[in-house]
Tab-separated table of C-alpha atoms and ligand atoms in Angstrom:
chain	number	residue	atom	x	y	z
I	1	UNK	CA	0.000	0.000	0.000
I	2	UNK	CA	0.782	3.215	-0.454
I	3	UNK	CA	-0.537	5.922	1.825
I	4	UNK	CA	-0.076	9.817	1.867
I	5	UNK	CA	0.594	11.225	5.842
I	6	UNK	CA	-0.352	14.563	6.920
I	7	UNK	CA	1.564	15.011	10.458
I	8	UNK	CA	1.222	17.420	13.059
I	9	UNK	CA	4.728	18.762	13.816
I	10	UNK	CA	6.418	21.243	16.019
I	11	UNK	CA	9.784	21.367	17.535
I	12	UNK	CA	8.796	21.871	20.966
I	13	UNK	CA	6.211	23.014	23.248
I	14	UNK	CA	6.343	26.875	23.139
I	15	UNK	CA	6.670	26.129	18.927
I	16	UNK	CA	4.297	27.141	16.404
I	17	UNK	CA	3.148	23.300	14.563
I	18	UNK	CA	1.689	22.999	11.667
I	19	UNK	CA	1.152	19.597	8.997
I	20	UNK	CA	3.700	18.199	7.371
I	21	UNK	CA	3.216	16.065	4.243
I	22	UNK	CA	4.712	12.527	3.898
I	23	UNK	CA	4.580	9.676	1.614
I	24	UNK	CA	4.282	6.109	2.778
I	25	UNK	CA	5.343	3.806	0.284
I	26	UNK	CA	5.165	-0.064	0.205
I	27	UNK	CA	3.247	-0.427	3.348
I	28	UNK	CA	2.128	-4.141	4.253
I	29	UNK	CA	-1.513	-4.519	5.595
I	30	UNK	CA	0.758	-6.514	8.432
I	31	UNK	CA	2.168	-3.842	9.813
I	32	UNK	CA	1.452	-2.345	12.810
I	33	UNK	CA	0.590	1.664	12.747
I	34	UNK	CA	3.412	2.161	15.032
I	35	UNK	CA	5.377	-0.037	12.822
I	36	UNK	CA	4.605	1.850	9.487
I	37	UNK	CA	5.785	5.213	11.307
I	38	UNK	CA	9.329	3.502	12.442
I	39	UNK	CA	9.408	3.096	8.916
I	40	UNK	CA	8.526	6.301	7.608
I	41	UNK	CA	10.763	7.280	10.492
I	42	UNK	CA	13.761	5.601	8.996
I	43	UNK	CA	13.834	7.202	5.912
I	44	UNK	CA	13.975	10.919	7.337
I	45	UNK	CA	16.278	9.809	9.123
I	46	UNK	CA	18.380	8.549	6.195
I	47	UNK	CA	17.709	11.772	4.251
I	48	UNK	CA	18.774	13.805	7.536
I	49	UNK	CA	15.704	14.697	8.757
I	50	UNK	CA	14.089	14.930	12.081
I	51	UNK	CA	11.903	11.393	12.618
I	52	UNK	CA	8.466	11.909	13.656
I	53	UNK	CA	8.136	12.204	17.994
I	54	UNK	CA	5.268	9.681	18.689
I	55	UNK	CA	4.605	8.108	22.041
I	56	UNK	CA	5.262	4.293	22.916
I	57	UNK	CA	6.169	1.578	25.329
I	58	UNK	CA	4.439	-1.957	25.310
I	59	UNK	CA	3.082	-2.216	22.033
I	60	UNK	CA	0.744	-4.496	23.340
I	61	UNK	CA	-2.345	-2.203	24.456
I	62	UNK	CA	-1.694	-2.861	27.889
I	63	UNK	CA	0.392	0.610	28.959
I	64	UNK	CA	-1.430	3.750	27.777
I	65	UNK	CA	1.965	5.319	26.140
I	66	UNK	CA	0.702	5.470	22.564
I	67	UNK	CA	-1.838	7.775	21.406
I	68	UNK	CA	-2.416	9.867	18.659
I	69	UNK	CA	-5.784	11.173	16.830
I	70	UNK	CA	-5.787	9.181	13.403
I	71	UNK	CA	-8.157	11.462	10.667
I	72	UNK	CA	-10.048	13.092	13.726
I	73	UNK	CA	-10.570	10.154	16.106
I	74	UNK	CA	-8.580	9.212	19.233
I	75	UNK	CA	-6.253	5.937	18.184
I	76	UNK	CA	-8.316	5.441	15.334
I	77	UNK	CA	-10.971	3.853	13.245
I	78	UNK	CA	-11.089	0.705	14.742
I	79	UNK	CA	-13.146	0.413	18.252
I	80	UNK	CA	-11.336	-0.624	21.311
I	81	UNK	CA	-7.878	-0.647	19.948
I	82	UNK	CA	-5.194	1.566	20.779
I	83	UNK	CA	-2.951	2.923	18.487
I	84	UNK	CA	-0.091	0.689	18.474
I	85	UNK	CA	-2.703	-2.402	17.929
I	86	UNK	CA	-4.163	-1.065	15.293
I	87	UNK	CA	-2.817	-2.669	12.035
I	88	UNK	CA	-2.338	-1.422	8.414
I	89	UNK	CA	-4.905	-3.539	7.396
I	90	UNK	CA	-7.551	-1.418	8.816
I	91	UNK	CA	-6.456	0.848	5.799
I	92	UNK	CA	-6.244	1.044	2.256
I	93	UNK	CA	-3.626	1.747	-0.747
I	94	UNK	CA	-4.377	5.317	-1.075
I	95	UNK	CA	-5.430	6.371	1.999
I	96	UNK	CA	-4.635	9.897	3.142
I	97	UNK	CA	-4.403	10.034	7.066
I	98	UNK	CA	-4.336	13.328	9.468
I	99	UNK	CA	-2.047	12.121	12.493
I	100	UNK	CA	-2.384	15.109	15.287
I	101	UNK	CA	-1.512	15.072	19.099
I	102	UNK	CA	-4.254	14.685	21.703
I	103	UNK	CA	-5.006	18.275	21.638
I	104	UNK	CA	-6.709	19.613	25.269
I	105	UNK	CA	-5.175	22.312	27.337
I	106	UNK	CA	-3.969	20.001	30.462
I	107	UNK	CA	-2.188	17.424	28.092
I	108	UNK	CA	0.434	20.224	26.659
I	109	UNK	CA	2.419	19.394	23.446
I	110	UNK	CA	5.648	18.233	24.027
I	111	UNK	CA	6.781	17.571	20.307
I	112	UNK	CA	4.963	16.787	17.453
I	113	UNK	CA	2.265	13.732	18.423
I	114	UNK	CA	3.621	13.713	21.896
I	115	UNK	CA	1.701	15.534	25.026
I	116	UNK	CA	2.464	15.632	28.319
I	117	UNK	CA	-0.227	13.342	30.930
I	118	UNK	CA	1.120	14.126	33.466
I	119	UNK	CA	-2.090	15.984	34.987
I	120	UNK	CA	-3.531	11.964	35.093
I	121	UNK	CA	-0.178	10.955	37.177
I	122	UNK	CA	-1.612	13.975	39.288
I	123	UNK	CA	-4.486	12.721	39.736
I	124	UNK	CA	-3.722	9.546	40.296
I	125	UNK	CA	-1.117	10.632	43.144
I	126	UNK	CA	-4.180	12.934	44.487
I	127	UNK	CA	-6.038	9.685	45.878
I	128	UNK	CA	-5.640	7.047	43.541
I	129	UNK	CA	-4.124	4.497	46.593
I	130	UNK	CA	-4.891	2.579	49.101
I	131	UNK	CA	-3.267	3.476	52.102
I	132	UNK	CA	-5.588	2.777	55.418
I	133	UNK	CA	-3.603	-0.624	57.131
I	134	UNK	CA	-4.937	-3.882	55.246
I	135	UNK	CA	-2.579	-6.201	56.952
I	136	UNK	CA	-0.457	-8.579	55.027
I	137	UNK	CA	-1.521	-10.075	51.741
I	138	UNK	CA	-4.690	-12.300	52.261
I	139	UNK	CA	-5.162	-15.747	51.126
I	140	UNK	CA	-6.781	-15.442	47.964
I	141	UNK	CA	-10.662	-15.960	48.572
I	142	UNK	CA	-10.301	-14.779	52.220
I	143	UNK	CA	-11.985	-11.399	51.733
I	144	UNK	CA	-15.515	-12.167	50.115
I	145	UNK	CA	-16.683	-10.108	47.312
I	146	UNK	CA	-19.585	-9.780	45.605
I	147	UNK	CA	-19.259	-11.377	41.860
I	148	UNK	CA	-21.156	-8.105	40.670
I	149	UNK	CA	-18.734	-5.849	42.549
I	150	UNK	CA	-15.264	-7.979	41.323
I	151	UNK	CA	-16.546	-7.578	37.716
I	152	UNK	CA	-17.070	-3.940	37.930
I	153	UNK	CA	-14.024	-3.336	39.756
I	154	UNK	CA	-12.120	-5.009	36.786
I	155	UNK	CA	-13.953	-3.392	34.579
I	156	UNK	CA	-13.321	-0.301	35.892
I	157	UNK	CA	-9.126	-1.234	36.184
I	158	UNK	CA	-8.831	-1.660	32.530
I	159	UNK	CA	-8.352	1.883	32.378
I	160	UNK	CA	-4.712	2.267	31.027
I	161	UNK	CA	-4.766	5.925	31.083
I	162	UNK	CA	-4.554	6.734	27.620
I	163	UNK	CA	-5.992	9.904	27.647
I	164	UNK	CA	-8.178	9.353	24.571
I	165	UNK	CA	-11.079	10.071	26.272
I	166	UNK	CA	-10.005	13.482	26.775
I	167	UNK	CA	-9.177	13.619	23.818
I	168	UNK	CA	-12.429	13.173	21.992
I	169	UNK	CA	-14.961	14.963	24.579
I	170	UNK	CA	-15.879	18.114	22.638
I	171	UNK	CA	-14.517	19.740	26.857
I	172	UNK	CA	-11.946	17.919	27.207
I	173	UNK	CA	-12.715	16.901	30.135
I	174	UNK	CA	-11.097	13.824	32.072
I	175	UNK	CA	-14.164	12.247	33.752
I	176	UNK	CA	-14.404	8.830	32.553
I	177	UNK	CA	-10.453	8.117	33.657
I	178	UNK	CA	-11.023	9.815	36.903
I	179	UNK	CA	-14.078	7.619	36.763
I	180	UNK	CA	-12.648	4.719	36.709
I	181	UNK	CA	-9.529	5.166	39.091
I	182	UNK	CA	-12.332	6.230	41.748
I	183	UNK	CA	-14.310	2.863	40.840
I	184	UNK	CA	-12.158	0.459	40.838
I	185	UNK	CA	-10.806	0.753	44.200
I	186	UNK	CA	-14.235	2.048	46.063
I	187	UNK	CA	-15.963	-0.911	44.944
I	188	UNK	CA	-13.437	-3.445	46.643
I	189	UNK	CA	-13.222	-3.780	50.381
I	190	UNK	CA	-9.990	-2.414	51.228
I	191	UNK	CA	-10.636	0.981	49.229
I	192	UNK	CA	-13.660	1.777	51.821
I	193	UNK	CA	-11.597	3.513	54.579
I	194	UNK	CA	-10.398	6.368	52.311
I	195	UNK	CA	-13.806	6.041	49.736
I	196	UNK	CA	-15.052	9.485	50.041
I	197	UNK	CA	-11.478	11.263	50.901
I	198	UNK	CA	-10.277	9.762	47.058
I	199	UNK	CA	-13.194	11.412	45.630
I	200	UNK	CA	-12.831	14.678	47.249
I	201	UNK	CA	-8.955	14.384	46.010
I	202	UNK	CA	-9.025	13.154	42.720
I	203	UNK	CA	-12.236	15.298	41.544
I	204	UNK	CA	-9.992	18.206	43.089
I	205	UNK	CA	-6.876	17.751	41.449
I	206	UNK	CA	-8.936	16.564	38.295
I	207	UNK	CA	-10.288	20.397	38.079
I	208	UNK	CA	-7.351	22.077	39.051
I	209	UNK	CA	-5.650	20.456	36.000
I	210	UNK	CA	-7.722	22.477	33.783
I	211	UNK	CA	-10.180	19.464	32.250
I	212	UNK	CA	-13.276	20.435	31.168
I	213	UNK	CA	-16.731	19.787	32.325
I	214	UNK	CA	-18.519	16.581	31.310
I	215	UNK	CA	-21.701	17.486	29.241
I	216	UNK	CA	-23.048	13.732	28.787
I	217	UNK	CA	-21.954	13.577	24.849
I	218	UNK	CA	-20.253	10.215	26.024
I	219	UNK	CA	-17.804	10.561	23.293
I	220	UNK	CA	-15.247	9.837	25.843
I	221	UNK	CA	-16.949	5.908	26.198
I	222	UNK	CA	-16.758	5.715	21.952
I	223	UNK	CA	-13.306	6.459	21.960
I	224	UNK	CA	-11.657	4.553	25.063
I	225	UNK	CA	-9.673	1.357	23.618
I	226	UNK	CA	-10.664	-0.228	26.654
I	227	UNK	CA	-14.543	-0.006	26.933
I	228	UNK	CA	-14.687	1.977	30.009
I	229	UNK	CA	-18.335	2.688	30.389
I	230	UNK	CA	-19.668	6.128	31.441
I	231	UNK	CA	-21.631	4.375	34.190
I	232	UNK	CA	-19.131	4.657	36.487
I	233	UNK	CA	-19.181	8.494	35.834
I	234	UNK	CA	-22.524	8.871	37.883
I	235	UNK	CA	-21.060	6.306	40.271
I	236	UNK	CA	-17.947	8.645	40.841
I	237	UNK	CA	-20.507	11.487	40.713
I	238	UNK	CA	-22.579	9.720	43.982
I	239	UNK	CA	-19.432	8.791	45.952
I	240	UNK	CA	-18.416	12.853	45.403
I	241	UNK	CA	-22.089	14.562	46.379
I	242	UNK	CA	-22.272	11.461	49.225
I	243	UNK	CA	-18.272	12.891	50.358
I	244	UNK	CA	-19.168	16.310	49.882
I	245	UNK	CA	-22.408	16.539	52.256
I	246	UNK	CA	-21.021	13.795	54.718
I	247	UNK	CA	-17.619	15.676	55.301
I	248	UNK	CA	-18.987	19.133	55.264
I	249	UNK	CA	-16.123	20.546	52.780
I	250	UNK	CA	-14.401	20.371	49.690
I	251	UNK	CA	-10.591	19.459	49.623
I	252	UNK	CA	-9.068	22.482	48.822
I	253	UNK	CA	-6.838	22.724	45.504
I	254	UNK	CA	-5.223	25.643	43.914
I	255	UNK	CA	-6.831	26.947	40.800
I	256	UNK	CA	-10.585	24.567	41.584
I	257	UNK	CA	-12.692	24.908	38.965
I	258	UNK	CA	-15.824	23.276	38.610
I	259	UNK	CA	-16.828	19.784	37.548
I	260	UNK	CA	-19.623	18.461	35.601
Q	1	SF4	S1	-10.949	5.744	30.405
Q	1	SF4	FE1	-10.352	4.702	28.460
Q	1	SF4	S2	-9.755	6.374	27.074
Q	1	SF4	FE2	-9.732	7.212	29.181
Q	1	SF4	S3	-7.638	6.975	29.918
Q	1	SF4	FE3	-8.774	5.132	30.575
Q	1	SF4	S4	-8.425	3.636	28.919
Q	1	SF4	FE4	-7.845	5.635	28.057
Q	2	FES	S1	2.218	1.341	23.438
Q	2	FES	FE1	1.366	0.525	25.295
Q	2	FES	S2	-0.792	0.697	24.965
Q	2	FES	FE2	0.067	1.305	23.056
């Protein structure tokens, strides 16, 4: 296949960026995307150019490195796959493809389809732990759970913090990962002690990053690779009005805005 590449670039994060035209040539439907840009990559580096910054790790779908918005939708065409397991084969000989960064004001461009996430590593640090004594690691089985409660809770911890879901809500905002980090450990046992403190925390932090306010267009659910449903936005929405009127305050963050 041959495929023509319009990519976002720009030097750095105070730089201007703008699309820059490349040709893919000789592309096998095997390939993975990541895979045809090493390629691509190769050759400007051969001629002496600058290869194209784009974000990695496992390659697998499991680590949330990769990311980029493929012709106007987070990791591309294909549902629940992130961009590094999405293969060439999705595409055609001939295709033209617009590769740009996640673009929202608290993921900042670093260079060309790389932003900075570290507002979710905030976040995360804001409440995302368990740190009330458990004791030493139970025998598995020993702590019963409700079946309906396990399955959500995994559900809820195949969040891999992408940041696509930011990505494509028309705010930008960053409710369906805050969501889930809130989910998954309030509906386990040991995540009760510090239940409503994490939600106080995270939705905090969450609006001091600068995220926008969620508006219910649930592109954020279309677009995760990992099906995280927007159900466990209202359920993050209880635990914080149930935190908020139980504790009589808000935790107080620098720069609180306000969330959906
Ligand atoms: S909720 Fe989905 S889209 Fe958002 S960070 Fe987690 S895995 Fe990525
Ligand atoms: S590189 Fe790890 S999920 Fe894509």
């Amino acid at each position: 296949m041959n495929l023509t590449l319009h990519v976002w670039r720009q030097p750095g994060p105070r730089d201007a960026g703008r699309f820059v035209t490349y040709q893919a040539r000789d592309v096998s439907s095997d390939m993975s995307f990541l895979e045809m840009l090493d390629v691509v990559n190769e050759g400007l580096i051969l001629k002496g150019e600058e290869p194209i910054a784009f974000d990695h790790d496992c390659r697998e779908g499991i680590c949330g490195a990769c990311g980029m918005v493929i012709n106007g939708r987070p990791h591309g065409p294909r549902e629940r796959t992130t961009a590094c397991q999405l293969h060439m084969r999705s595409f055609r000989d001939g295709d033209v493809l617009w590769l740009e960064p996640w673009r929202a004001r608290a993921f900042p461009v670093v260079k060309d389809l790389i932003v900075d996430r570290g507002a979710f590593d905030r976040i995360i640090a804001a409440g995302g732990f368990i740190s009330a004594p458990i004791g030493s690691a139970p025998d598995a089985n020993a702590i019963p759970i409700r079946k309906e409660n396990a399955d959500l809770a995994m559900d809820a911890a195949a969040c891999i913090g992408c940041g696509a879901c930011v990505a494509a809500c028309p705010n930008a905002s960053a409710m369906l990962f805050t969501a889930a980090k809130i989910s998954h450990l309030g509906l386990l046992p040991q995540g009760q002690p510090e239940r409503h403190e994490r939600a106080l925390r995270m939705v905090a932090q969450m609006d001091a990053e600068g995220f926008g306010s969620c508006t219910n267009h649930n592109e954020c659910q279309a677009a995760c690779p990992k099906g995280i449903s927007v159900a466990f936005i209202a359920r993050m929405n209880a635990d914080f009005i149930r935190a908020t009127v139980t504790s009589g305050r808000r935790v107080a963050v620098a720069g609180e805005g306000g969330s959906g």
